Short mmCIF file of C-alpha atoms and ligand atoms in Angstrom, two decimals:
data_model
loop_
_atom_site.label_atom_id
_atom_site.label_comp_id
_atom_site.label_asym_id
_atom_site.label_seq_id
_atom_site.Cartn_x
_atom_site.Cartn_y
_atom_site.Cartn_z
CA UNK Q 1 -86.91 -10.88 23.07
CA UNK Q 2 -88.62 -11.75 26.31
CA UNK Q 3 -92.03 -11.01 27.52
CA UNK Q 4 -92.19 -8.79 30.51
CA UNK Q 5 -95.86 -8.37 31.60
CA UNK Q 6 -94.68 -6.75 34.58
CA UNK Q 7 -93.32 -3.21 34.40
CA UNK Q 8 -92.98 -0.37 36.34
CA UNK Q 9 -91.24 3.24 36.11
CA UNK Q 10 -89.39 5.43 38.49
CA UNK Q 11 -88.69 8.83 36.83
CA UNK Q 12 -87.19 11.63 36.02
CA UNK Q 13 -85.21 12.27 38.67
CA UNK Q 14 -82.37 14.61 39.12
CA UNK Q 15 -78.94 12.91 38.68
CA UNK Q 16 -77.74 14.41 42.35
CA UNK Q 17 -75.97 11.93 44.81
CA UNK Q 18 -79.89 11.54 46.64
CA UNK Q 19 -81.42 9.44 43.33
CA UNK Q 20 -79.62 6.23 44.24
CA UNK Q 21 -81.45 6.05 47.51
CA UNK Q 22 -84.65 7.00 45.53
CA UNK Q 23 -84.14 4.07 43.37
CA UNK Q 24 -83.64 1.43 45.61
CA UNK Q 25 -86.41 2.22 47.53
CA UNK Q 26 -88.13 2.28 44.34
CA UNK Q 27 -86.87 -1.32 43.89
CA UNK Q 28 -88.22 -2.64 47.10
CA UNK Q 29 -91.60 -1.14 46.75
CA UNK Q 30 -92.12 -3.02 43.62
CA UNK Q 31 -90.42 -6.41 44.59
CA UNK Q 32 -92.69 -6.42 47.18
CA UNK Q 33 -95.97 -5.43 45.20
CA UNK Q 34 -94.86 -8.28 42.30
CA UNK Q 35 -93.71 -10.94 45.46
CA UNK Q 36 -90.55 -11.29 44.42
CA UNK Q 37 -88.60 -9.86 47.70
CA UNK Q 38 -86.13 -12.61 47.29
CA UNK Q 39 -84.67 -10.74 44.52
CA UNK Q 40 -84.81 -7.46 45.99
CA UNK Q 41 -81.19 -7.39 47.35
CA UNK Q 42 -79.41 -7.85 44.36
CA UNK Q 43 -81.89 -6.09 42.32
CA UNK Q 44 -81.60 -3.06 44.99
CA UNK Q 45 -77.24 -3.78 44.56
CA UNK Q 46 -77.69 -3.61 40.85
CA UNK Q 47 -79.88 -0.36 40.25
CA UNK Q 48 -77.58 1.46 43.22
CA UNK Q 49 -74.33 0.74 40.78
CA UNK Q 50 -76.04 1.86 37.46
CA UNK Q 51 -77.65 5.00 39.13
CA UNK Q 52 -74.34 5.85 40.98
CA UNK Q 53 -72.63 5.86 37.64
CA UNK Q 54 -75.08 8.24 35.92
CA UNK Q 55 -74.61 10.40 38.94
CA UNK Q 56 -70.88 10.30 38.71
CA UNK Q 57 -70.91 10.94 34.80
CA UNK Q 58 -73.21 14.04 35.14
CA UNK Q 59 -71.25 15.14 38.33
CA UNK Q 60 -68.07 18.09 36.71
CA UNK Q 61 -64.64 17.74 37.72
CA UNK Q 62 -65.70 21.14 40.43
CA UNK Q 63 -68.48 18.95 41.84
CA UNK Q 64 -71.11 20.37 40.45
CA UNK Q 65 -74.15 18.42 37.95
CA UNK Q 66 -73.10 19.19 34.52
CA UNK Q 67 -75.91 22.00 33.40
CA UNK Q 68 -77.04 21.48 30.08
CA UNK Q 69 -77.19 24.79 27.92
CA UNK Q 70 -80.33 25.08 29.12
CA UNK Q 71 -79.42 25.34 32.59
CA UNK Q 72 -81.22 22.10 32.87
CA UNK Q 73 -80.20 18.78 35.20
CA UNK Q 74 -79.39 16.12 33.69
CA UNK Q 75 -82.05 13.16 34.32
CA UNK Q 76 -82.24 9.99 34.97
CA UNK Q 77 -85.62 7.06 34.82
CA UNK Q 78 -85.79 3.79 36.11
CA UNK Q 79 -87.44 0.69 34.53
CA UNK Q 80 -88.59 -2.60 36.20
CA UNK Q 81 -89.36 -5.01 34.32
CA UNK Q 82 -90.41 -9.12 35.15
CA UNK Q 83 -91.71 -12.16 33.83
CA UNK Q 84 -92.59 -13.09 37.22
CA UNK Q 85 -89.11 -15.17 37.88
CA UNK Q 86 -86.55 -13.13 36.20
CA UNK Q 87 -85.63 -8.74 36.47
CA UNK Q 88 -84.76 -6.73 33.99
CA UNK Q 89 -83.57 -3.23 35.07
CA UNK Q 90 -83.16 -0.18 32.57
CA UNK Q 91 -81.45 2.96 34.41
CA UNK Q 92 -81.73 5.66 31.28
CA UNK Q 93 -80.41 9.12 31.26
CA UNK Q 94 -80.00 12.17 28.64
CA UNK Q 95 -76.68 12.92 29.10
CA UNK Q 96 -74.59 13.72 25.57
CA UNK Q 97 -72.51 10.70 24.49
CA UNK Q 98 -69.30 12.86 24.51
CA UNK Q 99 -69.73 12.75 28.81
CA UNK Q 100 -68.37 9.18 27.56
CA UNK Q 101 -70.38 5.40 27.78
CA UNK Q 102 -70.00 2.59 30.09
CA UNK Q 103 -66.91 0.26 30.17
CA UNK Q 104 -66.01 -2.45 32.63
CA UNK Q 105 -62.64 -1.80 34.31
CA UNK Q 106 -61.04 -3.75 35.55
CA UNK Q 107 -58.96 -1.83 38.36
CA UNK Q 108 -55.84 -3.40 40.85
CA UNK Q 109 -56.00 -3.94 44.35
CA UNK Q 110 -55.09 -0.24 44.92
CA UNK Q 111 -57.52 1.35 42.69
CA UNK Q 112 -60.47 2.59 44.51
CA UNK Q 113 -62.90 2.77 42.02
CA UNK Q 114 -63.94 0.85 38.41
CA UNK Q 115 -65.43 -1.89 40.09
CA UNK Q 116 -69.66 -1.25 39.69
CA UNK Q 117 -69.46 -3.26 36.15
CA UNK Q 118 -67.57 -5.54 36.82
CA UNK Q 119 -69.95 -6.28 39.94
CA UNK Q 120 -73.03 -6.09 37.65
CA UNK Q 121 -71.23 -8.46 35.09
CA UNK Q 122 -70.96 -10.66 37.59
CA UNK Q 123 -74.31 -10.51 39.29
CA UNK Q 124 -76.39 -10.20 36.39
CA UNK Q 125 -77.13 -12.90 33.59
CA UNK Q 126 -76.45 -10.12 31.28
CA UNK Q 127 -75.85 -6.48 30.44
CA UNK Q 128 -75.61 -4.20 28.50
CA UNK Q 129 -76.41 -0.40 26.75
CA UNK Q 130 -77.47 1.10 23.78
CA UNK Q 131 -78.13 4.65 22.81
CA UNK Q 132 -82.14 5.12 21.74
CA UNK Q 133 -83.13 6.83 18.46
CA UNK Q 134 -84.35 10.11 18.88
CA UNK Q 135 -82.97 10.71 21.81
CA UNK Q 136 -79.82 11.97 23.21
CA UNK Q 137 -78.98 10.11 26.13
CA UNK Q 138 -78.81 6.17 26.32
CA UNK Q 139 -80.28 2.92 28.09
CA UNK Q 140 -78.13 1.08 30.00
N1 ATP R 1 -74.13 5.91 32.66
C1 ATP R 1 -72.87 6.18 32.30
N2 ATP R 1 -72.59 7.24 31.49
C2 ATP R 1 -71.33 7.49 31.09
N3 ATP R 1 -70.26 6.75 31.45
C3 ATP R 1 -70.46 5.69 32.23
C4 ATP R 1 -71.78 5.34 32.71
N4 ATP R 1 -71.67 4.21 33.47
C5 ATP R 1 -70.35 3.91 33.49
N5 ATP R 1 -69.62 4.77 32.75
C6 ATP R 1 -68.16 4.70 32.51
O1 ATP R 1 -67.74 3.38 32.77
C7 ATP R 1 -66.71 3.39 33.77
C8 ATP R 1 -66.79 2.14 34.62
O2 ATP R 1 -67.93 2.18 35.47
P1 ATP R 1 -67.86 1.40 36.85
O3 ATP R 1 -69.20 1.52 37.50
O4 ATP R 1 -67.34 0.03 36.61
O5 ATP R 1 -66.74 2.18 37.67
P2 ATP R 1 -66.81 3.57 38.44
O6 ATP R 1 -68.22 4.07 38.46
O7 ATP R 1 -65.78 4.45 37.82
O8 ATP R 1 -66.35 3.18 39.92
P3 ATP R 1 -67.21 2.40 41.05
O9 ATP R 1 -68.45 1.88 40.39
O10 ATP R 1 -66.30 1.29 41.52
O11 ATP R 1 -67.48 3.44 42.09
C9 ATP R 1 -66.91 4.69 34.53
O12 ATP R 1 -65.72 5.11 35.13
C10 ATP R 1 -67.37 5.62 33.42
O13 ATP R 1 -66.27 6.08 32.69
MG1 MG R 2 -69.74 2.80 39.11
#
């Protein structure tokens, strides 16, 4: 496991169609802070496609977030992390697992969606996501 001296958190924030703006902000903020602005674009590219999708999965088939029985939002955090050279981003929410987990698609020409993993596949050395003991929603 790596060494990441450098981290920073962005967090909770509603999953509502506004938090992917939040979070690249977020990401350029800190980029700059660290000096590391020439990884800000893809970083910013990255964090946009993993929020989106926690947006989308907590979004209901009438448009409206998903309510927990609690009447609550579901929530989302963001976690930068660097050794100074390389990024690690964690986008975490607390949705339920049955709202589903992420799986690369890989969509044809006429599909208009199902390509955000596949993009981050491509652009990142790795991925990946794991649900966290004790807690309901996962780490991506
Ligand atoms: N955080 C998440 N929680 C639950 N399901 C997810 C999550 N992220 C991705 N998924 C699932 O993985 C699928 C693939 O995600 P991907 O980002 O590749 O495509 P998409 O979001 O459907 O479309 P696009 O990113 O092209 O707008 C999603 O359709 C969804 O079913
Ligand atoms: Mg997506």
């Amino acid at each position: 496991m790596a060494d990441w001296p450098l981290t920073s958190d962005l967090g909770p924030l509603g999953a509502l169609p506004t938090a992917p703006r939040l979070a690249r902000g977020f990401i350029g903020v800190v980029l700059t802070a660290w000096g590391l602005t020439g990884l800000a674009d893809v970083t910013e590219l990255l964090v946009s496609e993993l929020t989106a999708n926690v947006v989308r999965a907590s979004t209901g088939p009438d448009g409206n977030p998903r309510y927990d029985n609690e009447g609550k939002l579901p929530l989302l955090w963001v976690r930068l992390l660097s050794d100074h050279f390389r990024i690690m981003v964690e986008v975490w929410d607390n949705l339920p697992p049955a709202i589903g987990t992420p799986v690369v698609r890989h969509p044809g020409p006429d599909e208009e969606s199902g390509r955000g993993l596949e993009m981050i596949d491509a652009l990142s050395e790795d991925w990946g996501w794991e649900s966290v003991p004790g807690w309901k929603g996962k780490r991506v």
